[in-house]
PDB file of N, CA and C in Angstrom:
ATOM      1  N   UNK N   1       0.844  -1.184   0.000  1.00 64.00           N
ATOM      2  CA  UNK N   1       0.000   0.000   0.000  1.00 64.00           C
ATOM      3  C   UNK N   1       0.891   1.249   0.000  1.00 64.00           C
ATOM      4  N   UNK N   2       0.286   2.348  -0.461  1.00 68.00           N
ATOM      5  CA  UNK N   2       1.049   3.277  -0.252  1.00 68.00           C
ATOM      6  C   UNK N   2       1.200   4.050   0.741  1.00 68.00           C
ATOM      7  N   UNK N   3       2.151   4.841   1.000  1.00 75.00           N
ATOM      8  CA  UNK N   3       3.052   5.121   2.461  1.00 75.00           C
ATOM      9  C   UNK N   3       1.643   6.620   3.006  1.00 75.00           C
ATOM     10  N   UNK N   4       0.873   7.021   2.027  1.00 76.00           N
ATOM     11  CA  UNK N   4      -0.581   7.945   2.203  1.00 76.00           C
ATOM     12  C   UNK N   4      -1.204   7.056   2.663  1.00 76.00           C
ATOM     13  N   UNK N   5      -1.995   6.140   2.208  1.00 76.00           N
ATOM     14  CA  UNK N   5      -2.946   4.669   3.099  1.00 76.00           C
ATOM     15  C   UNK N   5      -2.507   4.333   4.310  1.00 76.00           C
ATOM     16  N   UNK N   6      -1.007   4.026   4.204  1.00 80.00           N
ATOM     17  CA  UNK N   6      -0.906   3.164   5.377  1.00 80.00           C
ATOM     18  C   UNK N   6      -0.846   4.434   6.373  1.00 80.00           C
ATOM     19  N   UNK N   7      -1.002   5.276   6.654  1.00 82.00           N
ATOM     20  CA  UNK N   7      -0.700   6.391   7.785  1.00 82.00           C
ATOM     21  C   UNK N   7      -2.326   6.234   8.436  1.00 82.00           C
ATOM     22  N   UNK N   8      -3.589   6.209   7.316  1.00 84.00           N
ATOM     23  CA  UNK N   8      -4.743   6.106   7.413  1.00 84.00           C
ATOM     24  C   UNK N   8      -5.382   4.916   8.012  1.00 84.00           C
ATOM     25  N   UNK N   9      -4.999   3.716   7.427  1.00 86.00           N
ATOM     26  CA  UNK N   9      -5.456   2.248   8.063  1.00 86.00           C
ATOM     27  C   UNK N   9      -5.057   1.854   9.685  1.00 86.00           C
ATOM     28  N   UNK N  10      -6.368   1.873  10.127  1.00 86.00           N
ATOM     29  CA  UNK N  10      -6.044   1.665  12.007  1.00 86.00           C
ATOM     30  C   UNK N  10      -5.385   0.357  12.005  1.00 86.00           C
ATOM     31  N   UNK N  11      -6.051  -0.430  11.678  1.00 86.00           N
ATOM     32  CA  UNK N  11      -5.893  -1.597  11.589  1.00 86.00           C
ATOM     33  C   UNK N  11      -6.806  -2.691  10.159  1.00 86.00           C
ATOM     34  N   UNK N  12      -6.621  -3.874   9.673  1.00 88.00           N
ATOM     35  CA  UNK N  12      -6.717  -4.676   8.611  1.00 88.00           C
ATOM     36  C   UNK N  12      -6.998  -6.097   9.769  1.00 88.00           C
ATOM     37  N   UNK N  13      -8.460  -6.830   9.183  1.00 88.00           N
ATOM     38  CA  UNK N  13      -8.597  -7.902   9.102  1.00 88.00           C
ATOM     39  C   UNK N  13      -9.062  -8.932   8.553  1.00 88.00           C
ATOM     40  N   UNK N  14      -8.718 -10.226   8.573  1.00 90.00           N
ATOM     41  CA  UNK N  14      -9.173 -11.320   7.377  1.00 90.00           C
ATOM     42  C   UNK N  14     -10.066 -12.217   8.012  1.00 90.00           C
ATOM     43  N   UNK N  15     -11.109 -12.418   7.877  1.00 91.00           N
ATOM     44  CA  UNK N  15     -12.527 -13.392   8.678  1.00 91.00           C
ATOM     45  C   UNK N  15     -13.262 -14.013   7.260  1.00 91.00           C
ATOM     46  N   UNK N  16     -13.158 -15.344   7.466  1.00 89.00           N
ATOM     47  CA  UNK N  16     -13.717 -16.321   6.192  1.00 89.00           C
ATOM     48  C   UNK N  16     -13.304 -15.466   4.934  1.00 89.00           C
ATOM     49  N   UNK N  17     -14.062 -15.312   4.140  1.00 90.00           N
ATOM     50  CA  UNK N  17     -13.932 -14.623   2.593  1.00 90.00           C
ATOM     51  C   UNK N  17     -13.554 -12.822   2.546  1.00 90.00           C
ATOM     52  N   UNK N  18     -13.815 -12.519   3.923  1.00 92.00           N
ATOM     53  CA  UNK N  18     -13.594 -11.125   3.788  1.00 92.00           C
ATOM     54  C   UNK N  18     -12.786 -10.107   4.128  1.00 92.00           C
ATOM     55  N   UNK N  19     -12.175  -9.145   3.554  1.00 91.00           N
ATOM     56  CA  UNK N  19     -10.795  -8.661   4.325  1.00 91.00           C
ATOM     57  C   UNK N  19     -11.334  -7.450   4.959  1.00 91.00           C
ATOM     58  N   UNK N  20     -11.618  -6.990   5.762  1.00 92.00           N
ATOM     59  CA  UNK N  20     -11.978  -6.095   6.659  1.00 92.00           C
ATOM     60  C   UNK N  20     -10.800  -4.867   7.217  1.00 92.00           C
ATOM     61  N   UNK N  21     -11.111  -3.965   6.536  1.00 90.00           N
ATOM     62  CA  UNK N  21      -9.957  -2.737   6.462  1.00 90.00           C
ATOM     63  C   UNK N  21     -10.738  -1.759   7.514  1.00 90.00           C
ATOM     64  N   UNK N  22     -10.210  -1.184   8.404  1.00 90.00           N
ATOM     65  CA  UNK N  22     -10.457  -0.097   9.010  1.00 90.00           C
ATOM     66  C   UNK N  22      -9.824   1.066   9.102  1.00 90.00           C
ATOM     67  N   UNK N  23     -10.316   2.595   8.767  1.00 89.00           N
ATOM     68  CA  UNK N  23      -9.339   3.250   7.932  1.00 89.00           C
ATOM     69  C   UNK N  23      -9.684   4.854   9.125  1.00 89.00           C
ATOM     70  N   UNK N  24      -9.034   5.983   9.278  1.00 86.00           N
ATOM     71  CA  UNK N  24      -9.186   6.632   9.994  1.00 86.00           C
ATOM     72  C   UNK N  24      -9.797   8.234   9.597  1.00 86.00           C
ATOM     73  N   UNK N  25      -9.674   7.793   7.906  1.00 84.00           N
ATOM     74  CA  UNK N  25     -10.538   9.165   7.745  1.00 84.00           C
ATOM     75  C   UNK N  25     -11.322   8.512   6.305  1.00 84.00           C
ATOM     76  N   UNK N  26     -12.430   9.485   6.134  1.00 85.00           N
ATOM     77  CA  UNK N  26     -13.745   8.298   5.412  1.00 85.00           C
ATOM     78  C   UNK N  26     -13.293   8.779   3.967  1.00 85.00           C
ATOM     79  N   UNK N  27     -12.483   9.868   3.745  1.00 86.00           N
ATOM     80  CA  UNK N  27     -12.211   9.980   2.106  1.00 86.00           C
ATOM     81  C   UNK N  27     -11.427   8.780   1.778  1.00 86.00           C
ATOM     82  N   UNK N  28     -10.553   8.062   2.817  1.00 86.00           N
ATOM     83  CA  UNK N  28      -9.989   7.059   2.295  1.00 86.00           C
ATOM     84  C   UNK N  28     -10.567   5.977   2.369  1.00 86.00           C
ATOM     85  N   UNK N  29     -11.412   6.079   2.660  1.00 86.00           N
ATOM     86  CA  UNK N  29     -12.941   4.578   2.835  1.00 86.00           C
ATOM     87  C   UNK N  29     -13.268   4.825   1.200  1.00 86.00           C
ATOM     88  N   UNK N  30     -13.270   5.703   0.318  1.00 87.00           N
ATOM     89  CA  UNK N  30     -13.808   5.533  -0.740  1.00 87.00           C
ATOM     90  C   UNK N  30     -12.629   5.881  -1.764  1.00 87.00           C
ATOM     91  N   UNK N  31     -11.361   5.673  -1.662  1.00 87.00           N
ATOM     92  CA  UNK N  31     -10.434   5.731  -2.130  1.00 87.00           C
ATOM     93  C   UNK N  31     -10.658   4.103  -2.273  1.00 87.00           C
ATOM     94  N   UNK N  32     -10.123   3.418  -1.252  1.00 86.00           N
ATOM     95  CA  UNK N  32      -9.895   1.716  -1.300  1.00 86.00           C
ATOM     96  C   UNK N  32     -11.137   1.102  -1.904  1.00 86.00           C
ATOM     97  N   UNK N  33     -12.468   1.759  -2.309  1.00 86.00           N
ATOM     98  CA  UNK N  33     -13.543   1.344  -2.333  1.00 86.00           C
ATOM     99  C   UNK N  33     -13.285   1.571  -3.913  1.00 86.00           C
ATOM    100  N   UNK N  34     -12.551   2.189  -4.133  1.00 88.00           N
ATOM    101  CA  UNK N  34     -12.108   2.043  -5.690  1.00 88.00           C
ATOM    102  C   UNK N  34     -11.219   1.682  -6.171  1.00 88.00           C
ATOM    103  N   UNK N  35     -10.134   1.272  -5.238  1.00 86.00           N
ATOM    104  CA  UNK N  35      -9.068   0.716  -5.430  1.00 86.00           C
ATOM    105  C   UNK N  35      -9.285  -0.861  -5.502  1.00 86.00           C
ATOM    106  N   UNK N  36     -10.012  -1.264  -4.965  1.00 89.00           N
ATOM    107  CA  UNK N  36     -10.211  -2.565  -4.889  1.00 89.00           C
ATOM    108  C   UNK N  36      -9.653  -4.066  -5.876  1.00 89.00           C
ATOM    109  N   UNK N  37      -9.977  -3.652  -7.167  1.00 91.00           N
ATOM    110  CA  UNK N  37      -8.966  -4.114  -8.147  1.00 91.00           C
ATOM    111  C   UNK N  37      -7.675  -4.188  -7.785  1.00 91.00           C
ATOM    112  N   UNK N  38      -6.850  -3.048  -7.853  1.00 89.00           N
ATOM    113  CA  UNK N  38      -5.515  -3.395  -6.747  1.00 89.00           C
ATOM    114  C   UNK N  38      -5.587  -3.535  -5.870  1.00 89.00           C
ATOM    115  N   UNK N  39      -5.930  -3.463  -5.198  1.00 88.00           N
ATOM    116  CA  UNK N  39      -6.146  -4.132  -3.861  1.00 88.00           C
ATOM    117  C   UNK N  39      -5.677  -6.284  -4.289  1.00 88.00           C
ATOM    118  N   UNK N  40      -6.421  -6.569  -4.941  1.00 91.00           N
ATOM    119  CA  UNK N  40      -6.804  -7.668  -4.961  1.00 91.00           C
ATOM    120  C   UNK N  40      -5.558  -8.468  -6.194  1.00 91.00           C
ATOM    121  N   UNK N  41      -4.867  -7.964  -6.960  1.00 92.00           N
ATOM    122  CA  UNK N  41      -3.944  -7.634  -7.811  1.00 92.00           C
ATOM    123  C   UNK N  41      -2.752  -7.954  -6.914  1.00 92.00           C
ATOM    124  N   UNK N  42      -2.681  -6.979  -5.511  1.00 89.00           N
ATOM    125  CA  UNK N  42      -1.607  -7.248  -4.924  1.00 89.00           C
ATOM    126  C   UNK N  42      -1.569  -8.148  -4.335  1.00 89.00           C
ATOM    127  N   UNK N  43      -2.854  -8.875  -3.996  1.00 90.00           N
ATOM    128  CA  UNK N  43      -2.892 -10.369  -3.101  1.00 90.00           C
ATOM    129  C   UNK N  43      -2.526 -11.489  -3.994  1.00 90.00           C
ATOM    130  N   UNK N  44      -3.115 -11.260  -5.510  1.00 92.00           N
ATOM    131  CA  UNK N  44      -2.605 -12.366  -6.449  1.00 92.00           C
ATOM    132  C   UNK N  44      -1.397 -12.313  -6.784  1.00 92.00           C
ATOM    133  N   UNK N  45      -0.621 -11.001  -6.991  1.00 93.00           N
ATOM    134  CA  UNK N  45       0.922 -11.277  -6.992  1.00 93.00           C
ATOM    135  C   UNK N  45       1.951 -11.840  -5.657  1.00 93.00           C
ATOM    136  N   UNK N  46       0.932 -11.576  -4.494  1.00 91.00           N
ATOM    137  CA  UNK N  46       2.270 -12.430  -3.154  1.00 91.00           C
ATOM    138  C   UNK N  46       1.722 -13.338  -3.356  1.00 91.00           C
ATOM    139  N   UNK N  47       0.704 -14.081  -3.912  1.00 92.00           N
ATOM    140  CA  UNK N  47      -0.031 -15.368  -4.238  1.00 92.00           C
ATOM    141  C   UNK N  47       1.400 -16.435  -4.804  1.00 92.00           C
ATOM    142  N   UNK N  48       1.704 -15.302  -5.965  1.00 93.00           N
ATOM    143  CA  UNK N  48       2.411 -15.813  -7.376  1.00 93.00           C
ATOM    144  C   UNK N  48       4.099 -15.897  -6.908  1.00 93.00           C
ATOM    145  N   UNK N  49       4.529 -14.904  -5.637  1.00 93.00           N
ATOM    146  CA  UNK N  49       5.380 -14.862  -5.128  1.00 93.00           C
ATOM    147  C   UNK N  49       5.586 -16.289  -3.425  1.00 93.00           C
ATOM    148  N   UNK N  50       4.785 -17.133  -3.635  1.00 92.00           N
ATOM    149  CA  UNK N  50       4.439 -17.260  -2.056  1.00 92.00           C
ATOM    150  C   UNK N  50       4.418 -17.022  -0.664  1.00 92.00           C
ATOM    151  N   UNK N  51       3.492 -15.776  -0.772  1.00 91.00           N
ATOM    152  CA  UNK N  51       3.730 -15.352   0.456  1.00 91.00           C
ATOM    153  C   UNK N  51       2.101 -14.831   0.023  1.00 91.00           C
ATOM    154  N   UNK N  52       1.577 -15.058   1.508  1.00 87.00           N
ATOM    155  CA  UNK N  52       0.497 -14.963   2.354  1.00 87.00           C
ATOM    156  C   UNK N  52      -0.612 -15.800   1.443  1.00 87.00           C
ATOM    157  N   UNK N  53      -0.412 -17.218   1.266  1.00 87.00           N
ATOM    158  CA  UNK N  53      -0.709 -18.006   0.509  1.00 87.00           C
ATOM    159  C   UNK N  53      -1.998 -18.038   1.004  1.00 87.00           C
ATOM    160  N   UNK N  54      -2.561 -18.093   2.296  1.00 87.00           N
ATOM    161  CA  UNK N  54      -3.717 -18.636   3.164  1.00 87.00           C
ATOM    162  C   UNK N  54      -4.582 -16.837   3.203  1.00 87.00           C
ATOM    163  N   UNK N  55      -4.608 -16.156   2.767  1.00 87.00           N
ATOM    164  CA  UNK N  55      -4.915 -14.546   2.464  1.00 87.00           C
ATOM    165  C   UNK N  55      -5.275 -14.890   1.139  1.00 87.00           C
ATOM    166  N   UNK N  56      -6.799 -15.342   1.176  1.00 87.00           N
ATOM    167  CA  UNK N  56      -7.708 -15.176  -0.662  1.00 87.00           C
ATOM    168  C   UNK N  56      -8.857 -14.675  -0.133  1.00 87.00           C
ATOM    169  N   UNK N  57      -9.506 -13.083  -0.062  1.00 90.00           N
ATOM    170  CA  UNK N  57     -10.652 -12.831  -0.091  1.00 90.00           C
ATOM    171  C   UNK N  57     -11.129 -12.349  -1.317  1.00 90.00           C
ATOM    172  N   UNK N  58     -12.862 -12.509  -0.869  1.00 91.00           N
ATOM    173  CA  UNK N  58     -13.533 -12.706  -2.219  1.00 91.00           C
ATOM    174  C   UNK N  58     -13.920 -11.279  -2.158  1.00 91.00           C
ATOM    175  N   UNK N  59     -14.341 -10.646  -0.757  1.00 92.00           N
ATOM    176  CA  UNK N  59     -15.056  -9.359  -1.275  1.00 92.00           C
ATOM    177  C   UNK N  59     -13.459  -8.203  -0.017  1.00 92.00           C
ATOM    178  N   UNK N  60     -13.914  -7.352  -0.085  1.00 90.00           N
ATOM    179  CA  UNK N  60     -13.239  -6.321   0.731  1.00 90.00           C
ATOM    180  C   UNK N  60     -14.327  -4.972   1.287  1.00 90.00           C
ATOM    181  N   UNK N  61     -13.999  -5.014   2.785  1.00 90.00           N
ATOM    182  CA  UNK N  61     -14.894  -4.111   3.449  1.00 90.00           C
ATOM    183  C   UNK N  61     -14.417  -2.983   4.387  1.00 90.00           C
ATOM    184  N   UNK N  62     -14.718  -1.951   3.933  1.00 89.00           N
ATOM    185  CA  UNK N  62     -13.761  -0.418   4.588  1.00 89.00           C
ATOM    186  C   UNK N  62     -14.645   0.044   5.655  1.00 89.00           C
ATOM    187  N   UNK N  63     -14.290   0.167   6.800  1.00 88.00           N
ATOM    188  CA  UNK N  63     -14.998   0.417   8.081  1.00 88.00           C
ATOM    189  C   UNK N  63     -14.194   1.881   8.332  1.00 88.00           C
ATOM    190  N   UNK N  64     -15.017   2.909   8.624  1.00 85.00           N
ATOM    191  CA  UNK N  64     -14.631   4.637   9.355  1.00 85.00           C
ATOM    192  C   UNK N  64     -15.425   4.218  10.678  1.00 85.00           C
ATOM    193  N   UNK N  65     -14.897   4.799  11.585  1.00 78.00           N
ATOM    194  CA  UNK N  65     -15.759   5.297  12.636  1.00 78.00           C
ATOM    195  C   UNK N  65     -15.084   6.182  13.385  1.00 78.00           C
ATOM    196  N   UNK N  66     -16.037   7.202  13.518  1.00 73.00           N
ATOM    197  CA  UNK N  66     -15.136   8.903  13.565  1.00 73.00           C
ATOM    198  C   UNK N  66     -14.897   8.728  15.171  1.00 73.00           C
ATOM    199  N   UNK N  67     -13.791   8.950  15.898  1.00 73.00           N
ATOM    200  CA  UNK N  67     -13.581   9.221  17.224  1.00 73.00           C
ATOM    201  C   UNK N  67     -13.072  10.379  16.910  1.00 73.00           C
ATOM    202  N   UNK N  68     -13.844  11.550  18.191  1.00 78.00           N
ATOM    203  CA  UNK N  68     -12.800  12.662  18.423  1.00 78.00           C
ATOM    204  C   UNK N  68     -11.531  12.348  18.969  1.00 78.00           C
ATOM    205  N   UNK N  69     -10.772  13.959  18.442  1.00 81.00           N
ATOM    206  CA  UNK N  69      -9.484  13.538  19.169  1.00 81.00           C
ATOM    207  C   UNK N  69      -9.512  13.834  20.555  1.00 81.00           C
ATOM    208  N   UNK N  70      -8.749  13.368  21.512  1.00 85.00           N
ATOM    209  CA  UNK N  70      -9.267  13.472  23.034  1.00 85.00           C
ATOM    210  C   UNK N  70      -8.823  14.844  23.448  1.00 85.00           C
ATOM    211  N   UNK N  71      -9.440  15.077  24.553  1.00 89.00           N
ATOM    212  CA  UNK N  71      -9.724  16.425  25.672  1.00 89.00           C
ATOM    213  C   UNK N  71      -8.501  16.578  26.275  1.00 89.00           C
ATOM    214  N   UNK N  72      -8.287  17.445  25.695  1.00 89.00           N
ATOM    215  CA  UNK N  72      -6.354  17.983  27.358  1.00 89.00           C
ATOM    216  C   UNK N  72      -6.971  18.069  28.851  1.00 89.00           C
ATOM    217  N   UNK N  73      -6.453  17.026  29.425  1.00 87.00           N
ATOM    218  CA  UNK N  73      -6.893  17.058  30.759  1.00 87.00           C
ATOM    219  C   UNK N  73      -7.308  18.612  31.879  1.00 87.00           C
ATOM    220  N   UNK N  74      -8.411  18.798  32.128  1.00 87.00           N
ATOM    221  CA  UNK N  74      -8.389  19.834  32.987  1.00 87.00           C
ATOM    222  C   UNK N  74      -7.640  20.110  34.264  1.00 87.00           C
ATOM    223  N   UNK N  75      -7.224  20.868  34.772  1.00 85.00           N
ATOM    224  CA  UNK N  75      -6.892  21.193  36.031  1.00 85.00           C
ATOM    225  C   UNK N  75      -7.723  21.459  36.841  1.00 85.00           C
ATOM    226  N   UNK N  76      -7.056  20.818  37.809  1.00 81.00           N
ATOM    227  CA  UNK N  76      -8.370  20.858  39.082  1.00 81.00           C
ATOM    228  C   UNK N  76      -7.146  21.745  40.332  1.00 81.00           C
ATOM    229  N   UNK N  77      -8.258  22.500  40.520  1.00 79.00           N
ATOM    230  CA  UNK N  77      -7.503  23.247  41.641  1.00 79.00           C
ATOM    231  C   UNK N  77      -8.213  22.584  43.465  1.00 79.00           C
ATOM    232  N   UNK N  78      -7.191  22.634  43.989  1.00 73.00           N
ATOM    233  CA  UNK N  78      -7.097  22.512  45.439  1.00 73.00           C
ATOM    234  C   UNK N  78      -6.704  23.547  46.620  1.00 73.00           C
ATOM    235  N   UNK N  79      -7.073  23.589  47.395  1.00 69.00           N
ATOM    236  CA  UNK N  79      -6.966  24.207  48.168  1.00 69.00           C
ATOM    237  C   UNK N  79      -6.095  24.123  49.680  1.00 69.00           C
ATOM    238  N   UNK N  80      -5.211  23.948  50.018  1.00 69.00           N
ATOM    239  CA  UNK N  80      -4.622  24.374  51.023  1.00 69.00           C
ATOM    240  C   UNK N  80      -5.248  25.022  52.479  1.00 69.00           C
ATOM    241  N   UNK N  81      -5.695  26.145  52.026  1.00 69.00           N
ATOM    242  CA  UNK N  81      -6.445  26.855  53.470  1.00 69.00           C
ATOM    243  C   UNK N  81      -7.690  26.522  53.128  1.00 69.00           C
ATOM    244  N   UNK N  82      -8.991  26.760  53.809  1.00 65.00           N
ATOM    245  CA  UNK N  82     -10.324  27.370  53.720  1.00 65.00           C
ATOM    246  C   UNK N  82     -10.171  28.497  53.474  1.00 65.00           C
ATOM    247  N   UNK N  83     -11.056  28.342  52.150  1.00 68.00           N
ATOM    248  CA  UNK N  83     -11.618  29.309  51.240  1.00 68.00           C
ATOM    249  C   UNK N  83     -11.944  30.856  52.362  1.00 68.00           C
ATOM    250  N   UNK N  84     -12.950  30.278  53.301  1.00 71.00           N
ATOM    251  CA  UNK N  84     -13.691  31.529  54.189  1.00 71.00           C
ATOM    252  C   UNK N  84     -14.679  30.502  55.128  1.00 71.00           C
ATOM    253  N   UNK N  85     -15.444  31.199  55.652  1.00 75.00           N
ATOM    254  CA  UNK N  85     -16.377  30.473  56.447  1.00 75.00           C
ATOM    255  C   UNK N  85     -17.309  30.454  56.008  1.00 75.00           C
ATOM    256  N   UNK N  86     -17.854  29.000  56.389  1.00 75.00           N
ATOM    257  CA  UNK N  86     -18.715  28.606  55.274  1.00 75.00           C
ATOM    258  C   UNK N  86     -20.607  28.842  56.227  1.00 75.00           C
ATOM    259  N   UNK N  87     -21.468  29.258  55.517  1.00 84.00           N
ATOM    260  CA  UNK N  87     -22.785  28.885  56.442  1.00 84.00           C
ATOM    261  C   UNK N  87     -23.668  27.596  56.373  1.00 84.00           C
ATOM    262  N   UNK N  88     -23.959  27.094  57.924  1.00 86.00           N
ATOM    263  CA  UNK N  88     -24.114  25.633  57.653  1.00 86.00           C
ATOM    264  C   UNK N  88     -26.073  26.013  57.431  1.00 86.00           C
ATOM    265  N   UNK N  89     -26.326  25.037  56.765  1.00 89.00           N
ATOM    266  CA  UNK N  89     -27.980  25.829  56.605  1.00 89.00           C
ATOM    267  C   UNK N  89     -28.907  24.445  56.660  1.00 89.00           C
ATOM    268  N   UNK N  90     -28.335  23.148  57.182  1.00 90.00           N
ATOM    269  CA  UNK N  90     -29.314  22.143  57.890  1.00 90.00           C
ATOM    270  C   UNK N  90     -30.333  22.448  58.995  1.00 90.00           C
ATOM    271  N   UNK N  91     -31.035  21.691  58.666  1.00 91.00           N
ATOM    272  CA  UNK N  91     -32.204  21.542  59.592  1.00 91.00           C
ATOM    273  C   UNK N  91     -32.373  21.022  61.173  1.00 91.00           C
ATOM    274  N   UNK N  92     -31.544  19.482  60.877  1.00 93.00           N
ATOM    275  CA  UNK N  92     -31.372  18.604  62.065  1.00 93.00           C
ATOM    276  C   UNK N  92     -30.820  18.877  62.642  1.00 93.00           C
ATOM    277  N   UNK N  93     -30.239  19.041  63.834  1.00 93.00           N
ATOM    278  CA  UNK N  93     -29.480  18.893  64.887  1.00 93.00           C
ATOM    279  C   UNK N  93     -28.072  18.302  64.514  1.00 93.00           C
ATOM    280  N   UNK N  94     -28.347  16.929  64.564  1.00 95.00           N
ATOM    281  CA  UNK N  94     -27.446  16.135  64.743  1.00 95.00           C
ATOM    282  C   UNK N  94     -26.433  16.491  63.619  1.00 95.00           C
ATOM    283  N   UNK N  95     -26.970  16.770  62.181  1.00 93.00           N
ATOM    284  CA  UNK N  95     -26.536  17.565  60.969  1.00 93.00           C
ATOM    285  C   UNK N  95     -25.570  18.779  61.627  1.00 93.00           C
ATOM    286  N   UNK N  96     -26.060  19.521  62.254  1.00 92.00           N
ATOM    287  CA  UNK N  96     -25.160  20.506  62.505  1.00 92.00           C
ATOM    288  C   UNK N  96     -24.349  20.016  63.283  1.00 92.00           C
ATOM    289  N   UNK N  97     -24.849  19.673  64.561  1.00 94.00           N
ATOM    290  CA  UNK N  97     -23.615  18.990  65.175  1.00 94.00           C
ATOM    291  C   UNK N  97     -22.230  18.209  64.669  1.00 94.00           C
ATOM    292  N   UNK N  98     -22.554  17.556  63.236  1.00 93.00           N
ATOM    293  CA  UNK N  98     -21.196  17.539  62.659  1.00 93.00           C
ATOM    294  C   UNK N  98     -20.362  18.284  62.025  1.00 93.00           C
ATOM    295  N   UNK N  99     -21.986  19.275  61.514  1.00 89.00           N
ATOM    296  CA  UNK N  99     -20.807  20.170  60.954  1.00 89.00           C
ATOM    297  C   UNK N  99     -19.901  21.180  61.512  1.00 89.00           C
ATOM    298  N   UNK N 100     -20.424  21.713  62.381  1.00 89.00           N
ATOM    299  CA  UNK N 100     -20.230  22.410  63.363  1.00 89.00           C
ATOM    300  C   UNK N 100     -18.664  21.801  64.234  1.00 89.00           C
ATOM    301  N   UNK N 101     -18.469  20.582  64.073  1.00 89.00           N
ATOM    302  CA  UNK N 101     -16.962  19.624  64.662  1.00 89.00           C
ATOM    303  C   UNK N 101     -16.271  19.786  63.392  1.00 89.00           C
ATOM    304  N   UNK N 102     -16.611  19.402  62.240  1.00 85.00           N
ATOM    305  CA  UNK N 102     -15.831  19.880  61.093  1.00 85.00           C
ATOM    306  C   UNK N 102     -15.339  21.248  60.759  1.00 85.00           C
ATOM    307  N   UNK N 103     -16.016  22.111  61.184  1.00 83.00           N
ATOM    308  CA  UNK N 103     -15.842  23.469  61.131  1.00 83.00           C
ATOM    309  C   UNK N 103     -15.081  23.934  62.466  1.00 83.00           C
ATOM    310  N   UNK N 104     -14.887  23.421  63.462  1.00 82.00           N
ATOM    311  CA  UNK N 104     -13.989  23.872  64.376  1.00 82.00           C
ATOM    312  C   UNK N 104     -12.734  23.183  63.971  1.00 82.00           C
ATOM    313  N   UNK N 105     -12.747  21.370  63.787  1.00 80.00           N
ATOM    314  CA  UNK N 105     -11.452  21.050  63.248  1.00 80.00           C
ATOM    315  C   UNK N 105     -10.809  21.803  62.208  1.00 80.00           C
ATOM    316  N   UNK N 106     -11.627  22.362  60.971  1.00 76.00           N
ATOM    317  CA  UNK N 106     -10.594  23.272  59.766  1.00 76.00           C
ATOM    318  C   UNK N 106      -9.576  24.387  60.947  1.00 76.00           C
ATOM    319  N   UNK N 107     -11.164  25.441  61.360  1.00 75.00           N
ATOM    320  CA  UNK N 107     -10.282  26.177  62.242  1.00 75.00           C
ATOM    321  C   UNK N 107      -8.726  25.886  63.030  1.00 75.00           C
ATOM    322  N   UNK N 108      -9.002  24.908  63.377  1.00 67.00           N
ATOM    323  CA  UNK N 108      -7.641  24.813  64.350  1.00 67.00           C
ATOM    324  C   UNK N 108      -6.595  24.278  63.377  1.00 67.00           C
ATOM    325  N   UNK N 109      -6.533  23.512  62.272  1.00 64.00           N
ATOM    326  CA  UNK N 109      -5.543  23.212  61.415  1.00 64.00           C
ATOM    327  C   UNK N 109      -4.914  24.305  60.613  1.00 64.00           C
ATOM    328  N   UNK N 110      -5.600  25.337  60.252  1.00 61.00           N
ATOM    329  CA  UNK N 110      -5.048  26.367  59.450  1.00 61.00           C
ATOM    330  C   UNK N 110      -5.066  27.735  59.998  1.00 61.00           C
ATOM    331  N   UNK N 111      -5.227  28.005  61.101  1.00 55.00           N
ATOM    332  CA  UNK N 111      -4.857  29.140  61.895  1.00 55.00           C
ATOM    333  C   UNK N 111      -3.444  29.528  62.071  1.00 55.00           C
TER     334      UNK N 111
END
């Protein structure tokens, strides 16, 4: 194949009669979809050469499937001190009562 294709093809596979090409951008899904003749040209000449003797498909099938390219990880910020004091706005008791121990423990760690 040529050194343009092969940059494109994710990966190539062979299942019973069919060679199953997977390619990474779809103009070249209909490039090979016309190439196919060579395509098949080059299998009968390593045929004629022996090599990849057990490689005879009858049809050929070009698979795209668009993935974006991935997300640059965000930064996550942390904090060191408390921000400020926070207002606790539960109902229950017992609710405040923890928060209220959480909120004295910050206090005394970052004073």
């Amino acid at each position: 194949m040529p050194k343009n294709y092969k940059k494109y093809i994710t990966f190539m596979h062979y299942k019973g009669d069919t060679l199953y090409i997977n390619v990474s951008h779809p103009a070249l899904r209909q490039e090979i979809f016309y190439k196919r003749k060579m395509i098949f040209d080059l299998i009968n000449l390593m045929h004629k050469n022996n090599m990849c003797i057990k490689l005879n498909p009858k049809k050929i099938v070009t698979l795209h499937k668009y993935s974006p390219p991935p997300k640059p990880p965000k930064d996550i910020k942390f904090y060191i001190k408390p921000a400020g004091n926070f207002e606790i706005k539960a109902k229950n008791e017992k609710i405040i009562k923890i928060f209220e121990e959480i909120k004295e423990n910050l206090k005394g760690k970052y004073d």
